[in-house]
């Protein structure tokens, strides 16, 4: 209260000074607005009052509190001493307000309290008032003294400033107006303050003595339009004064190292955030290292690794991840992804369209397929009129090659000698569509066999027309018609049975109907209307490739389009080379090879793989570009696979499916790539959910010591197909106890592996039902326990057999019979219709009416 009043008294003082205000009216109003609440009000009030009568309207709220004073004791008590002041405060808005509040409070109190206390309150109030009056008078005196002092001080300041300003003005006059803005700043406020200052300061002092500075600061607000910079400078000064630098103003700008670091960190952080928000288009190739991905996204490698970890994958920054994973990460980080295939370098390498006018007829490419020993090799050899069967192991064709023969009326026909449909499909899987016609050899004495059916499926899947060659018709037990009927079951309908599949009865041995077979092939080829453009860069497929000691890498290539010339730069898979020599199937060296011509190509820098497509490029640089890309791609894909990041869902599911299966590790070495592929393909197909062959290493060439070391380290079996172990390898194998098995027939090899893998299968548990018995009575036999008296209802019951106790169709016990008695004798078995006594091993709770089911469990070894 006393405080509120003191300002009131001040206001009286200020009231006097306020009279000065009208002069600087607008300025003062602005000052007040930009600073405190009360100050503004004071200024406004005064202004309005000065303006005239309307001010009294504002005084009305004042009148109200004044009015209740006489009514309510405390205010009235206050009104007495306050009375002389009252008119003064009424002039100043602040005082009026504070008084009103007080009175309202007081009135609220009075109303809330009982009126009976009025008198007492009045007395207390009077005392209070008296005390207050005395206190206030003292304070007033003090304040007035202080004000006087202040005023003196102000005046001194003003005088000083005026003096300064004058000096400055003089200086300005002397040095010209240009320097004015800088010096005007401090001078201008002074000028503004001349009249305003006393009022401003007094108003400030009402509430905040500190407000003097803002007041002073606000002073220049008026001249602000003239000079802006100093206005900005002043708040800075102010902060400096309030904080550390009251003592040492010069060191203000110095920051501590920590604060500096914090600041830079903060700044850095701010820089990072917008970067993250920057959605980049991230180019993602088929495989990418984590480092590279992070770089392309402009993210930190650790962030990428952290995300991978969240997905349960531990990775190093140098690890390669596949495109799908990379895309997930990039998208999660808010980037857009552009999947590119580096295969763009291969663009234009293959399948450039030909002008139909350039196309010329070409020889059909024929593959002979069929069950083992049905005479594939014999037939091919008979056609070539060269007997190579004797040089082989008699079973299956082991070398992949291709030969061209002349047919009597339809020009040349190219035969591909595959080791079976496995290689055929393996090639097809790599996109090499080589074969135009499949000749299915079926022995007339043997009929349709499993591999015949497989061959049919393969041919159908490849949508390649089929010709059935019913072989061995020279044999007395040959039943060619039976073969035709059997084929019907597999949706192969030969012509004579109303279908569209051509069939020829042949004998490879007796060379019967071979011409007819060629004729039929020619006919079929005519229907297919096979054409190719021979006048263009060659395209073809590698049918076989091997590393020849003397000649280096040798690839058997079937040219499919264009013409391959010596000196051409060829690319196949991840190998390239310049054609050094072209050798035909007859061993002749030629200068070029046209469409459908199979040739051996020398000059490759490395051995390509069977099934690789061969293309001719214009320059070595291009060849290098393509092959390095392919090599890298292959390497990356391998690495990605090893990292455990599976490319597709199917792969993941396949992995999950095979996770718990037993593996049969194998090291396979073969003489040529084609055979190796066929073997690997066949072995991969072996096995089921439980067991599977895992080919740890497969390669072409003899078995080396390192193969044995590898096999030993993982406990793999070593298989050599048409190859032998080196001496050191043999010794190492003996030393380590590793068995090397040699084969020259693929099917034997596969059968052996199959048998070995079958051993890994858990034996099957098979139940054989023996019979049922019903409990008719339960006896308690001393030493034995409970014995059930039963009647065998069906089958037999055997001692030692497994039993189930069934009560109301619910199995209540499973165990073994401990005793089987017929009358008092132990018996081995009891047949249907007979009565017997039965006791269970460790089970007593049998009841009348229970059924005893008796069965035997057999372990059956499964096979693949
Ligand atoms: P592949 O495994 O299908 O390549 O069959 P082969 O060409 O190796 O022949 C298997 C066996 O059948 C060989 O012993 C041949 O002598 C025999 N053979 C092949 N063609 C005929 C034939 O037309 N008549 C008879 N009687 N035997 C044949």
Short mmCIF file of N, CA, C and O and ligand atoms in Angstrom, two decimals, residues 368-381 389 392-397 441 445 471-476 506-511 747, ligand 1:
data_model
loop_
_atom_site.label_atom_id
_atom_site.label_comp_id
_atom_site.label_asym_id
_atom_site.label_seq_id
_atom_site.Cartn_x
_atom_site.Cartn_y
_atom_site.Cartn_z
N UNK A 368 20.33 -83.35 -79.50
CA UNK A 368 19.80 -84.71 -79.32
C UNK A 368 19.66 -84.98 -77.83
O UNK A 368 20.60 -84.78 -77.05
N UNK A 369 18.46 -85.36 -77.44
CA UNK A 369 18.23 -85.64 -76.02
C UNK A 369 17.56 -87.00 -75.88
O UNK A 369 17.00 -87.55 -76.82
N UNK A 370 17.59 -87.52 -74.70
CA UNK A 370 16.93 -88.80 -74.46
C UNK A 370 17.53 -89.49 -73.24
O UNK A 370 18.46 -88.99 -72.60
N UNK A 371 16.95 -90.65 -72.94
CA UNK A 371 17.39 -91.39 -71.77
C UNK A 371 18.78 -91.97 -72.02
O UNK A 371 19.17 -92.19 -73.17
N UNK A 372 19.46 -92.22 -70.93
CA UNK A 372 20.81 -92.76 -71.05
C UNK A 372 20.76 -94.13 -71.74
O UNK A 372 19.83 -94.92 -71.53
N UNK A 373 21.73 -94.35 -72.58
CA UNK A 373 21.87 -95.61 -73.31
C UNK A 373 20.80 -95.86 -74.37
O UNK A 373 20.68 -96.96 -74.89
N UNK A 374 20.05 -94.84 -74.67
CA UNK A 374 19.07 -95.03 -75.75
C UNK A 374 19.71 -94.80 -77.12
O UNK A 374 19.06 -94.98 -78.14
N UNK A 375 20.98 -94.39 -77.07
CA UNK A 375 21.73 -94.32 -78.33
C UNK A 375 21.94 -92.92 -78.88
O UNK A 375 22.03 -92.74 -80.10
N UNK A 376 22.05 -91.93 -78.00
CA UNK A 376 22.25 -90.56 -78.47
C UNK A 376 23.58 -90.42 -79.20
O UNK A 376 23.65 -89.94 -80.34
N UNK A 377 24.62 -90.84 -78.50
CA UNK A 377 25.95 -90.70 -79.09
C UNK A 377 26.07 -91.55 -80.34
O UNK A 377 26.62 -91.10 -81.37
N UNK A 378 25.54 -92.73 -80.24
CA UNK A 378 25.61 -93.62 -81.39
C UNK A 378 24.94 -92.99 -82.59
O UNK A 378 25.46 -93.02 -83.71
N UNK A 379 23.81 -92.36 -82.35
CA UNK A 379 23.07 -91.77 -83.45
C UNK A 379 23.84 -90.60 -84.06
O UNK A 379 23.99 -90.50 -85.28
N UNK A 380 24.34 -89.76 -83.17
CA UNK A 380 25.10 -88.61 -83.65
C UNK A 380 26.32 -89.06 -84.44
O UNK A 380 26.64 -88.51 -85.50
N UNK A 381 26.93 -90.11 -83.91
CA UNK A 381 28.13 -90.60 -84.59
C UNK A 381 27.78 -91.28 -85.89
O UNK A 381 28.52 -91.18 -86.88
N UNK A 389 31.95 -93.83 -80.21
CA UNK A 389 31.38 -94.53 -79.05
C UNK A 389 32.42 -95.38 -78.36
O UNK A 389 32.52 -95.42 -77.14
N UNK A 392 34.46 -93.83 -75.77
CA UNK A 392 33.79 -93.32 -74.58
C UNK A 392 33.50 -94.42 -73.60
O UNK A 392 33.74 -95.58 -73.86
N UNK A 393 32.93 -94.05 -72.52
CA UNK A 393 32.68 -95.04 -71.49
C UNK A 393 31.39 -95.80 -71.75
O UNK A 393 30.98 -96.61 -70.95
N UNK A 394 30.76 -95.51 -72.87
CA UNK A 394 29.60 -96.29 -73.23
C UNK A 394 28.29 -95.77 -72.69
O UNK A 394 27.23 -96.19 -73.12
N UNK A 395 28.33 -94.89 -71.75
CA UNK A 395 27.08 -94.43 -71.14
C UNK A 395 26.54 -93.19 -71.78
O UNK A 395 25.70 -93.23 -72.67
N UNK A 396 27.08 -92.13 -71.37
CA UNK A 396 26.48 -90.85 -71.71
C UNK A 396 27.52 -89.99 -72.42
O UNK A 396 28.72 -90.16 -72.21
N UNK A 397 27.06 -89.12 -73.21
CA UNK A 397 27.98 -88.22 -73.90
C UNK A 397 28.65 -87.32 -72.87
O UNK A 397 27.97 -86.72 -72.05
N UNK A 441 15.58 -89.08 -78.61
CA UNK A 441 15.91 -90.46 -78.92
C UNK A 441 15.25 -91.37 -77.89
O UNK A 441 15.43 -91.20 -76.69
N UNK A 445 13.27 -100.73 -77.77
CA UNK A 445 13.16 -101.89 -76.88
C UNK A 445 12.96 -101.48 -75.42
O UNK A 445 12.69 -102.30 -74.57
N UNK A 471 14.85 -95.37 -81.76
CA UNK A 471 16.13 -96.00 -82.08
C UNK A 471 16.08 -97.50 -81.79
O UNK A 471 15.16 -97.99 -81.14
N UNK A 472 17.11 -98.14 -82.27
CA UNK A 472 17.32 -99.57 -82.05
C UNK A 472 16.19 -100.42 -82.62
O UNK A 472 15.77 -101.41 -82.03
N UNK A 473 15.68 -100.00 -83.76
CA UNK A 473 14.60 -100.80 -84.34
C UNK A 473 15.13 -102.11 -84.94
O UNK A 473 14.36 -102.98 -85.32
N UNK A 474 16.47 -102.19 -84.99
CA UNK A 474 17.05 -103.45 -85.50
C UNK A 474 16.91 -104.55 -84.47
O UNK A 474 16.99 -105.73 -84.78
N UNK A 475 16.68 -104.15 -83.26
CA UNK A 475 16.60 -105.17 -82.19
C UNK A 475 15.32 -105.99 -82.33
O UNK A 475 14.27 -105.44 -82.67
N UNK A 476 15.42 -107.29 -82.05
CA UNK A 476 14.23 -108.14 -82.22
C UNK A 476 13.08 -107.73 -81.30
O UNK A 476 11.92 -107.87 -81.67
N UNK A 506 14.67 -95.38 -86.47
CA UNK A 506 16.07 -95.46 -86.93
C UNK A 506 16.82 -96.56 -86.18
O UNK A 506 16.35 -97.09 -85.17
N UNK A 507 17.95 -96.87 -86.72
CA UNK A 507 18.89 -97.71 -85.99
C UNK A 507 20.26 -97.09 -86.15
O UNK A 507 20.78 -97.03 -87.26
N UNK A 508 20.78 -96.64 -85.04
CA UNK A 508 22.09 -96.00 -85.09
C UNK A 508 23.15 -97.03 -85.42
O UNK A 508 24.12 -96.76 -86.12
N UNK A 509 22.92 -98.22 -84.92
CA UNK A 509 23.92 -99.25 -85.11
C UNK A 509 23.94 -99.75 -86.53
O UNK A 509 25.00 -99.84 -87.17
N UNK A 510 22.77 -99.99 -87.01
CA UNK A 510 22.69 -100.53 -88.35
C UNK A 510 22.57 -99.44 -89.40
O UNK A 510 22.37 -99.72 -90.59
N UNK A 511 22.59 -98.22 -88.97
CA UNK A 511 22.49 -97.04 -89.84
C UNK A 511 21.25 -97.10 -90.73
O UNK A 511 21.31 -96.86 -91.94
N UNK A 747 25.77 -90.12 -64.57
CA UNK A 747 24.66 -90.71 -63.82
C UNK A 747 25.16 -91.59 -62.67
O UNK A 747 24.52 -91.64 -61.63
P1 LIG B 1 23.58 -92.57 -75.02
O1 LIG B 1 23.90 -92.80 -73.59
O2 LIG B 1 22.16 -92.18 -75.19
O3 LIG B 1 24.51 -91.62 -75.66
O4 LIG B 1 23.69 -93.97 -75.73
P2 LIG B 1 24.91 -94.52 -76.55
O5 LIG B 1 24.92 -93.85 -77.86
O6 LIG B 1 26.10 -94.46 -75.74
O7 LIG B 1 24.43 -96.04 -76.78
C1 LIG B 1 24.21 -96.92 -75.77
C2 LIG B 1 24.29 -98.32 -76.23
O8 LIG B 1 23.24 -98.61 -77.15
C3 LIG B 1 25.58 -98.58 -76.98
O9 LIG B 1 26.12 -99.76 -76.50
C4 LIG B 1 25.16 -98.75 -78.40
O10 LIG B 1 25.94 -99.72 -79.04
C5 LIG B 1 23.74 -99.20 -78.30
N1 LIG B 1 22.97 -98.77 -79.45
C6 LIG B 1 22.83 -97.51 -79.87
N2 LIG B 1 22.05 -97.47 -80.96
C7 LIG B 1 21.69 -98.74 -81.24
C8 LIG B 1 20.88 -99.31 -82.27
O11 LIG B 1 20.32 -98.68 -83.14
N3 LIG B 1 20.68 -100.65 -82.21
C9 LIG B 1 21.28 -101.42 -81.26
N4 LIG B 1 21.07 -102.71 -81.26
N5 LIG B 1 22.07 -100.89 -80.29
C10 LIG B 1 22.26 -99.57 -80.28
#
